[in-house]
Coordinates of C-alpha atoms in Angstrom, one line a residue:
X1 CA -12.3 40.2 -31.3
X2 CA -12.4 39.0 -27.8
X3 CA -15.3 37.8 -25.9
X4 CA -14.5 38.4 -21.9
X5 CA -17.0 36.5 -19.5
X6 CA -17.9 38.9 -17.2
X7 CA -20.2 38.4 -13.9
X8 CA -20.0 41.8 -11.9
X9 CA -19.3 45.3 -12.3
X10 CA -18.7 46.5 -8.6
X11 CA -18.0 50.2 -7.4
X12 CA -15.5 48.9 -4.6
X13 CA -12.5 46.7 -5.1
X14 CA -13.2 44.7 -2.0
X15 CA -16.9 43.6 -3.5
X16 CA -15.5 42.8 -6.5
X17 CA -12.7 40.4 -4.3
X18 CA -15.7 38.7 -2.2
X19 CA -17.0 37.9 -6.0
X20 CA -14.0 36.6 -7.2
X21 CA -13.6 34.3 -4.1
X22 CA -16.9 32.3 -4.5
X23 CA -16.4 31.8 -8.3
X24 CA -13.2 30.0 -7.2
X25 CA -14.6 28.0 -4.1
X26 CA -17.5 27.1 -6.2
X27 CA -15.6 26.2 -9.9
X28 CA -11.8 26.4 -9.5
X29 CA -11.6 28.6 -12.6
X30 CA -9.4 31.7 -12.3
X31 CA -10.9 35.0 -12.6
X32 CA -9.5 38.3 -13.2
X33 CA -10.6 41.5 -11.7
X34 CA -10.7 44.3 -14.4
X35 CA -10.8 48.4 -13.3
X36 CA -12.7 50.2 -16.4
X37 CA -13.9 53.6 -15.4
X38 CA -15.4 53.6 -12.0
X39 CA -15.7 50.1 -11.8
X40 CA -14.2 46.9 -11.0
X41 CA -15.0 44.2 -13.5
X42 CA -15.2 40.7 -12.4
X43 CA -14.1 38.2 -15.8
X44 CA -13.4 34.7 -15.8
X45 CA -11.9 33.8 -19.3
X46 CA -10.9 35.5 -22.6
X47 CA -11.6 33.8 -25.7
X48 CA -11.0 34.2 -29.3
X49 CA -14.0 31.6 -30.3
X50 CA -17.5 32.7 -28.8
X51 CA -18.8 29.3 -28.6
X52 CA -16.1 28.6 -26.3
X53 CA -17.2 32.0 -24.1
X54 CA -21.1 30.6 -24.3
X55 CA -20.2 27.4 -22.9
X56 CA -18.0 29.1 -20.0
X57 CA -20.8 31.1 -19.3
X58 CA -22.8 28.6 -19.1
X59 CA -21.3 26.9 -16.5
X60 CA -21.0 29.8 -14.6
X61 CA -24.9 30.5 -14.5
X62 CA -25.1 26.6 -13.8
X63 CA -22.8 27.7 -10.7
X64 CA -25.4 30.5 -9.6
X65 CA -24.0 33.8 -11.0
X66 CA -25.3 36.4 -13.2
X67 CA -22.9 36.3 -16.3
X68 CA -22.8 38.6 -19.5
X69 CA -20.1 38.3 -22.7
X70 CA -18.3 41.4 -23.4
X71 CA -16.7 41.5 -26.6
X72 CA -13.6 43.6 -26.9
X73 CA -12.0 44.9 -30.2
X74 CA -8.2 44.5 -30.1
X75 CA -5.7 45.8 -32.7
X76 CA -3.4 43.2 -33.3
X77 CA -5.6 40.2 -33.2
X78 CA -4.0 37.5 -34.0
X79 CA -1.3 37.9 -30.6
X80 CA -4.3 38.8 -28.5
X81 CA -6.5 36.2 -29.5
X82 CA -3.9 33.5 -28.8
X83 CA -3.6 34.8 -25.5
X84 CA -7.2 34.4 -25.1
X85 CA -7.6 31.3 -25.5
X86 CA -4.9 30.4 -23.1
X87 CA -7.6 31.0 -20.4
X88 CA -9.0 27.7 -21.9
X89 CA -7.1 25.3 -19.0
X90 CA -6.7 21.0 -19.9
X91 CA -9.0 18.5 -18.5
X92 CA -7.8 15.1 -18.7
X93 CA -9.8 11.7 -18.7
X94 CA -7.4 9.2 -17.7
X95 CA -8.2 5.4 -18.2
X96 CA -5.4 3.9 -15.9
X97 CA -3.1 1.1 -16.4
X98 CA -3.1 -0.9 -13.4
X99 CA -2.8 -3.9 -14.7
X100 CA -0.8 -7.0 -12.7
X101 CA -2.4 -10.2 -12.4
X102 CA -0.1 -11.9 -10.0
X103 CA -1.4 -8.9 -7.3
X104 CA -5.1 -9.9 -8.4
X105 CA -5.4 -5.8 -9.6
X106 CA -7.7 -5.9 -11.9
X107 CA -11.5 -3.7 -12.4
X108 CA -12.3 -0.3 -13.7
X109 CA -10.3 2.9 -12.5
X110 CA -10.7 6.4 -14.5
X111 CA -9.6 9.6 -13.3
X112 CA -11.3 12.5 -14.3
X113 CA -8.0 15.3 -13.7
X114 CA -8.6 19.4 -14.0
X115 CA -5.7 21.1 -14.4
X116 CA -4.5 25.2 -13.5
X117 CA -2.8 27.8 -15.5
X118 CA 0.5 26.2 -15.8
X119 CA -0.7 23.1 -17.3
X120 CA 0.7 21.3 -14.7
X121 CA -0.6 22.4 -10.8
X122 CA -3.9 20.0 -10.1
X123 CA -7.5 22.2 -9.4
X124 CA -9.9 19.3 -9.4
X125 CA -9.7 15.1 -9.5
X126 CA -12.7 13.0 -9.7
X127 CA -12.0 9.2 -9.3
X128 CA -14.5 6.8 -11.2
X129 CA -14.5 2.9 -9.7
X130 CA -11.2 2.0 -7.7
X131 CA -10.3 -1.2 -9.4
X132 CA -10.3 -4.5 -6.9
X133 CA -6.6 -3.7 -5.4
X134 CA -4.6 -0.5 -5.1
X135 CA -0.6 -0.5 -4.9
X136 CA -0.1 0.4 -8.6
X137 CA -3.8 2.7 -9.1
X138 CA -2.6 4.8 -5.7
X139 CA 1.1 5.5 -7.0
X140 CA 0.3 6.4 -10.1
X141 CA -2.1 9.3 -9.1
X142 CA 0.3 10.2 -6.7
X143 CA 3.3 10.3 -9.2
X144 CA 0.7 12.8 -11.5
X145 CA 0.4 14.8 -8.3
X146 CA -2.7 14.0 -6.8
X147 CA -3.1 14.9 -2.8
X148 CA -6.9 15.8 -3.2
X149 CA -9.5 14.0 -4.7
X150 CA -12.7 15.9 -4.8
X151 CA -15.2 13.1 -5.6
X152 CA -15.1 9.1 -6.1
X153 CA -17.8 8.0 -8.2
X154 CA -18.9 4.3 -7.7
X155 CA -20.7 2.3 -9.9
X156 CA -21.8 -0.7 -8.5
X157 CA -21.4 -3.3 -5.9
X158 CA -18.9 -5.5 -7.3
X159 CA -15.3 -5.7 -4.9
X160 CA -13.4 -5.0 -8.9
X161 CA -14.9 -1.5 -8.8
X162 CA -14.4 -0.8 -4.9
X163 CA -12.4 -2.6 -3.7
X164 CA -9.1 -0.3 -3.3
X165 CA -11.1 2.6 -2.1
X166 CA -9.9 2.1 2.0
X167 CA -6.5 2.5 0.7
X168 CA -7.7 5.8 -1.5
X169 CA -9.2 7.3 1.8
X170 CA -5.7 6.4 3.4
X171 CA -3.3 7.8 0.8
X172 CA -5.6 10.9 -0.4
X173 CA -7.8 13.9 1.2
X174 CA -11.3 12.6 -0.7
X175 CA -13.8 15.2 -0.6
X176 CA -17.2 13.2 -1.4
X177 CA -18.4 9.7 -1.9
X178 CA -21.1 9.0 -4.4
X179 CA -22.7 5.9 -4.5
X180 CA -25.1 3.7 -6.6
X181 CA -28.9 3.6 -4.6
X182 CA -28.9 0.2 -3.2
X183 CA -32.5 0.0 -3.3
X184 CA -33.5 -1.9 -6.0
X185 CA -30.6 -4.7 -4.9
X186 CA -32.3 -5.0 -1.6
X187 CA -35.1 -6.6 -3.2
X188 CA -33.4 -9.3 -4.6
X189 CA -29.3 -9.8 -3.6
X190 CA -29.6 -7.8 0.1
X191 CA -25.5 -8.3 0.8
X192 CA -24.6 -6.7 -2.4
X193 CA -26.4 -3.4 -1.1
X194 CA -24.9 -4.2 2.7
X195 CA -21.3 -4.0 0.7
X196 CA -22.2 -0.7 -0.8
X197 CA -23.3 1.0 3.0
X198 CA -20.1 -0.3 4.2
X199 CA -18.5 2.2 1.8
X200 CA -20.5 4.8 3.3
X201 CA -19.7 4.1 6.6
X202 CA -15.8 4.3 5.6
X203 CA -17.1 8.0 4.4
X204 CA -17.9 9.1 7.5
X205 CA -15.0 7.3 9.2
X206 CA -12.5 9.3 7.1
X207 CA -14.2 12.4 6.9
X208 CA -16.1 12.4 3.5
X209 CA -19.6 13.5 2.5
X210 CA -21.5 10.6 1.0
X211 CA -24.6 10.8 -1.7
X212 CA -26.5 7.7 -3.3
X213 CA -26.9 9.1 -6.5
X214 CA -30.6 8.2 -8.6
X215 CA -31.5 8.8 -12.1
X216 CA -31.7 12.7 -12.1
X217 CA -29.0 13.1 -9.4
X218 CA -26.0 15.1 -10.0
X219 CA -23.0 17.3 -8.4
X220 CA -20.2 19.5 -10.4
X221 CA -16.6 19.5 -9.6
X222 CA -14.8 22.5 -11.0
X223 CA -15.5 22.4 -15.1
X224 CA -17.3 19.0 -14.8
X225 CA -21.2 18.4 -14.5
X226 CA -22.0 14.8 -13.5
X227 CA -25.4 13.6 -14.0
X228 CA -26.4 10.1 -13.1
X229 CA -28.9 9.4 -16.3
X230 CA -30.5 6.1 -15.4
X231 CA -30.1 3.2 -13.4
X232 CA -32.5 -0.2 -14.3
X233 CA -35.0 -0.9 -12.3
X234 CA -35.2 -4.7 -10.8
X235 CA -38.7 -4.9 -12.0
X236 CA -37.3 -4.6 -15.6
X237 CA -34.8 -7.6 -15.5
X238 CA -35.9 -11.5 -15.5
X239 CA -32.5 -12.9 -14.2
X240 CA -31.7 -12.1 -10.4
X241 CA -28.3 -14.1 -10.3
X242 CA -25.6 -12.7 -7.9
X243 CA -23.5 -11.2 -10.8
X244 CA -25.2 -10.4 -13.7
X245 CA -28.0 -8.8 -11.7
X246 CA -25.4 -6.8 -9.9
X247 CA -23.4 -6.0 -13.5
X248 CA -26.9 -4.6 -14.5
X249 CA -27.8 -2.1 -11.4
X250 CA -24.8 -0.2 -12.6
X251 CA -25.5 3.8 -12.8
X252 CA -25.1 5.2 -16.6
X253 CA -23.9 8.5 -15.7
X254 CA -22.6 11.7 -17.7
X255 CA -19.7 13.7 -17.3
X256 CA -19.4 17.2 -19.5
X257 CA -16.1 18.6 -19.6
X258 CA -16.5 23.0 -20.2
X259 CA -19.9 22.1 -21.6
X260 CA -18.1 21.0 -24.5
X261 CA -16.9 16.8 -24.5
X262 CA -19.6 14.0 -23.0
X263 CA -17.9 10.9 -21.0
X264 CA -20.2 7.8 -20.7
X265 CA -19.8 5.5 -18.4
X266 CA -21.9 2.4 -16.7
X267 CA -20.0 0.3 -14.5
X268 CA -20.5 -3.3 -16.0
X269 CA -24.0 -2.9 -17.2
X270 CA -25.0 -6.0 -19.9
X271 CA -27.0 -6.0 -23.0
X272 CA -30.8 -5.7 -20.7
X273 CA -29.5 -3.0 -19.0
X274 CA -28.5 -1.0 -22.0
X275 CA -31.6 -1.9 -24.1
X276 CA -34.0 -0.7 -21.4
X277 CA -31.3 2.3 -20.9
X278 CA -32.0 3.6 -24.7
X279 CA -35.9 2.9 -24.5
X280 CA -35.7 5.3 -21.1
X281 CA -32.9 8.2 -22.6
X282 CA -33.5 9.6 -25.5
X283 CA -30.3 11.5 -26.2
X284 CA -27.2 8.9 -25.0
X285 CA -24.6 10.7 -27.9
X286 CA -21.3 11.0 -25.9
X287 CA -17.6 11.7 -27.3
X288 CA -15.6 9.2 -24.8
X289 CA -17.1 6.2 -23.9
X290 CA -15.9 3.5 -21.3
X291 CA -16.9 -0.2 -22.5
X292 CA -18.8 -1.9 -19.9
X293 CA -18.4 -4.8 -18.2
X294 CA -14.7 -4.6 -19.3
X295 CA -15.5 -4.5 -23.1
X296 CA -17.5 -8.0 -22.9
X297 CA -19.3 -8.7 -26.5
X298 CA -22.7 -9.2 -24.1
X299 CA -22.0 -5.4 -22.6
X300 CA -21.7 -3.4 -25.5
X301 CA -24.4 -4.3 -28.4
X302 CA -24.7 -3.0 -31.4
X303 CA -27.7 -0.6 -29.9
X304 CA -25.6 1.3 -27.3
X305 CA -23.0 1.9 -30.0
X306 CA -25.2 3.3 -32.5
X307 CA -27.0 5.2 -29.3
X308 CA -23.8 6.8 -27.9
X309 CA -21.7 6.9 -31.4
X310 CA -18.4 8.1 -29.6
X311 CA -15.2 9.6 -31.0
X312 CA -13.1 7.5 -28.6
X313 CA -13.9 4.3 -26.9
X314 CA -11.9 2.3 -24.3
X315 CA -11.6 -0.8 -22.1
X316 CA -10.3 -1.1 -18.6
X317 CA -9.3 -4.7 -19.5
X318 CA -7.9 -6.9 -17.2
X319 CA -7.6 -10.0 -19.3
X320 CA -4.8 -10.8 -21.9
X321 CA -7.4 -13.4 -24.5
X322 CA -7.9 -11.0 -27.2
X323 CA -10.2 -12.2 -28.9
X324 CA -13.5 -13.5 -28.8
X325 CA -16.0 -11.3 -27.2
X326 CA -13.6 -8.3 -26.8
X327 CA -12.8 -8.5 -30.6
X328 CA -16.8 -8.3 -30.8
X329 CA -16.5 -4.9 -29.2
X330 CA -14.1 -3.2 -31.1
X331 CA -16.0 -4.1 -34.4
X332 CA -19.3 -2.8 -33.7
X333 CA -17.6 0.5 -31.8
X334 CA -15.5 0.7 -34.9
X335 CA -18.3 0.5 -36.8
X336 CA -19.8 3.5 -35.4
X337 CA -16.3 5.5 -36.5
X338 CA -15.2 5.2 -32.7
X339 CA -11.4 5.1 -32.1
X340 CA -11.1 1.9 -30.1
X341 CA -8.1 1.5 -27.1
X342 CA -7.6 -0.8 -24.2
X343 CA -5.5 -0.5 -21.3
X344 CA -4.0 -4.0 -22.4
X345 CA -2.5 -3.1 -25.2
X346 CA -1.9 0.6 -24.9
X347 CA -1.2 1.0 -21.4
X348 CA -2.5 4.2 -19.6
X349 CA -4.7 6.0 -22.1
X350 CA -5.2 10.0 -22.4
X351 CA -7.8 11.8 -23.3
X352 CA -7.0 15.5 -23.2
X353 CA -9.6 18.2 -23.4
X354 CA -8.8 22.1 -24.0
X355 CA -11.3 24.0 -25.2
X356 CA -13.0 22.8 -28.3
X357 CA -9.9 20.1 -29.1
X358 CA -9.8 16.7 -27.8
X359 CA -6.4 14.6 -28.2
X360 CA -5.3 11.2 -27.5
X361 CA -2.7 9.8 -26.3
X362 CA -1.1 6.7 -24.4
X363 CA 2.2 5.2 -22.7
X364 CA 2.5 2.0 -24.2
X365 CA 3.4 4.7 -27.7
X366 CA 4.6 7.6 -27.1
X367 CA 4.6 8.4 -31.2
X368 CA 0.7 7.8 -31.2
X369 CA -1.7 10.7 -31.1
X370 CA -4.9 11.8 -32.6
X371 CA -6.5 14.9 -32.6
X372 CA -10.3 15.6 -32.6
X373 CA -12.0 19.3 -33.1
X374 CA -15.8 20.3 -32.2

């Protein structure tokens, strides 16, 4: 059996083209265009696993069309089938290595990559955080192939996370800025929320949209949602320092790959951010989680780990003690079963999503992988 996601049955080749057109401006996912009878079927995707044509149709509705599953009886199923499910294209979350001291690079930089048929030709790119400096974060998306990048995702107003994104405009075609709301850092630390409006203003200057994304906000790039799930109010936190405030106005935001894998990720927010973050979400349970405040003991307490309980876990860590609070980290997230990396020790880190399968992988060993299945 194969289950065919179909959104239109048109009488005239040419309507069922226009169709075909929007569900590629608005998702990137190839379609094909079907003559049965006196129609022209509009499908995107074949599967051999219905849950897998569910959640595809289900982005497509999120997208605005009508969508139906056709289920199609084949003879030889076990050739057809594989075929299927070839329709099922790779997203990758990649937690970048772009770690040199001496050139003071250091921050949080994840890539969230969507790529085509061939496994290899680029549809979408979201960029999360920029890391402080850019030489080796820009030349290693452009050596993967990036020329586009659809949306940069900021997290908060510290230089570590922003800080290379004038050279990112330079070197790349970005899309859209989204930014954390500045409002609440108004109240208490004004120039933190001056330094995130200067990022808009390089938005406009290089021809980007820009968004401040709230708690409720979100956008979808290709097969990714984004939600932005909270963001802690000043009210709601006693210390107004310069840093730790700022670590704890980081946005908590979602990103669901296919409807399928949850990444979590929150800037550099501390223990009272996260602690008002689970009395305000109810549902936090993610499969790739990025440790906050670069995998700091005081960022990631026992309460978010058991909240978000994640099959993978990493750190964008930019400092070589290993132990200490870092060590703290990878207990409790190992507690939880969580496979725990950091770009320290394992260089760039993979996190490869087709379909229902999830596999990891890294530079630093090339022999290491490990394979998860929903």
């Amino acid at each position: 059996m194969i289950y065919r996601v179909q959104t239109g049955a048109f009488v005239t080749k040419k309507n069922a083209e226009k169709q075909a057109a929007k569900i590629i401006e608005r998702t990137g996912l190839k379609t094909a265009i079907i003559k049965e009878g006196l129609f022209y079927k509009v499908q995107v995707g074949a599967f051999a696993n219905q849950d897998n044509a569910k959640a595809r149709a289900t982005l497509l509705s999120k997208a605005g069309f009508a969508v139906t599953i056709v289920a199609y009886v084949v003879e030889n199923p076990g050739a057809d089938e594989t075929k299927a499910d070839s329709n099922i294209y790779r997203t990758r979350v990649w937690a970048i290595d772009f770690m040199d001291e001496d050139e003071g690079q250091f921050g949080d930089a994840t890539a969230i990559i969507q790529y085509g048929e061939d496994d290899k030709t680029i549809n979408h790119v979201i960029l999360i955080d920029t890391a402080k400096s850019s030489s080796t974060t820009v030349k290693k998306l452009k050596k993967a192939g990036v020329t586009t990048i659809d949306a940069v995702v900021i997290s908060h107003a510290h230089g570590d996370h922003y800080g290379a994104l004038t050279d990112v405009f330079k070197n790349f075609k970005v899309k859209a800025l989204y930014l954390p709301d500045c409002t609440q850092l108004d109240k208490y630390q004004k120039s933190y929320g001056n330094a995130i409006r200067n990022q808009e203003k390089k938005a406009k200057q290089y021809g980007a949209t820009c968004t401040y994304l709230k708690a409720g906000s979100s956008f979808e790039v290709g097969n990714v949602l984004c939600e932005c799930v909270y963001q802690l109010p000043a009210s709601a936190v006693s210390e107004h320092d310069n840093h730790h405030f700022v670590n704890n106005e980081s946005i908590v935001t979602r990103f669901t790959i296919d409807d399928t894998w949850i990444y979590h990720t929150a800037g550099d927010l501390q223990n009272a951010g996260n602690n008002a973050l689970i009395k305000a979400v109810k549902d936090l349970k993610a499969d790739i989680f990025k440790c906050q405040w670069h995998g700091d003991g005081n960022a990631t307490n026992e309460a978010i780990a058991k909240a978000v309980k994640p099959l993978v876990a990493f750190s964008n860590y930019h400092h070589k003690e290993s132990k200490g609070g870092r060590q703290i980290t990878r207990k409790r997230l190992e507690a939880v079963g969580a496979l725990f990396m950091r770009n320290h020790e394992d260089g760039d880190i993979y996190i490869d999503c087709v379909g229902n399968k999830m596999t990891v992988t890294c530079s630093k060993n090339t022999k290491f992988k490990k394979e998860f299945t929903k």
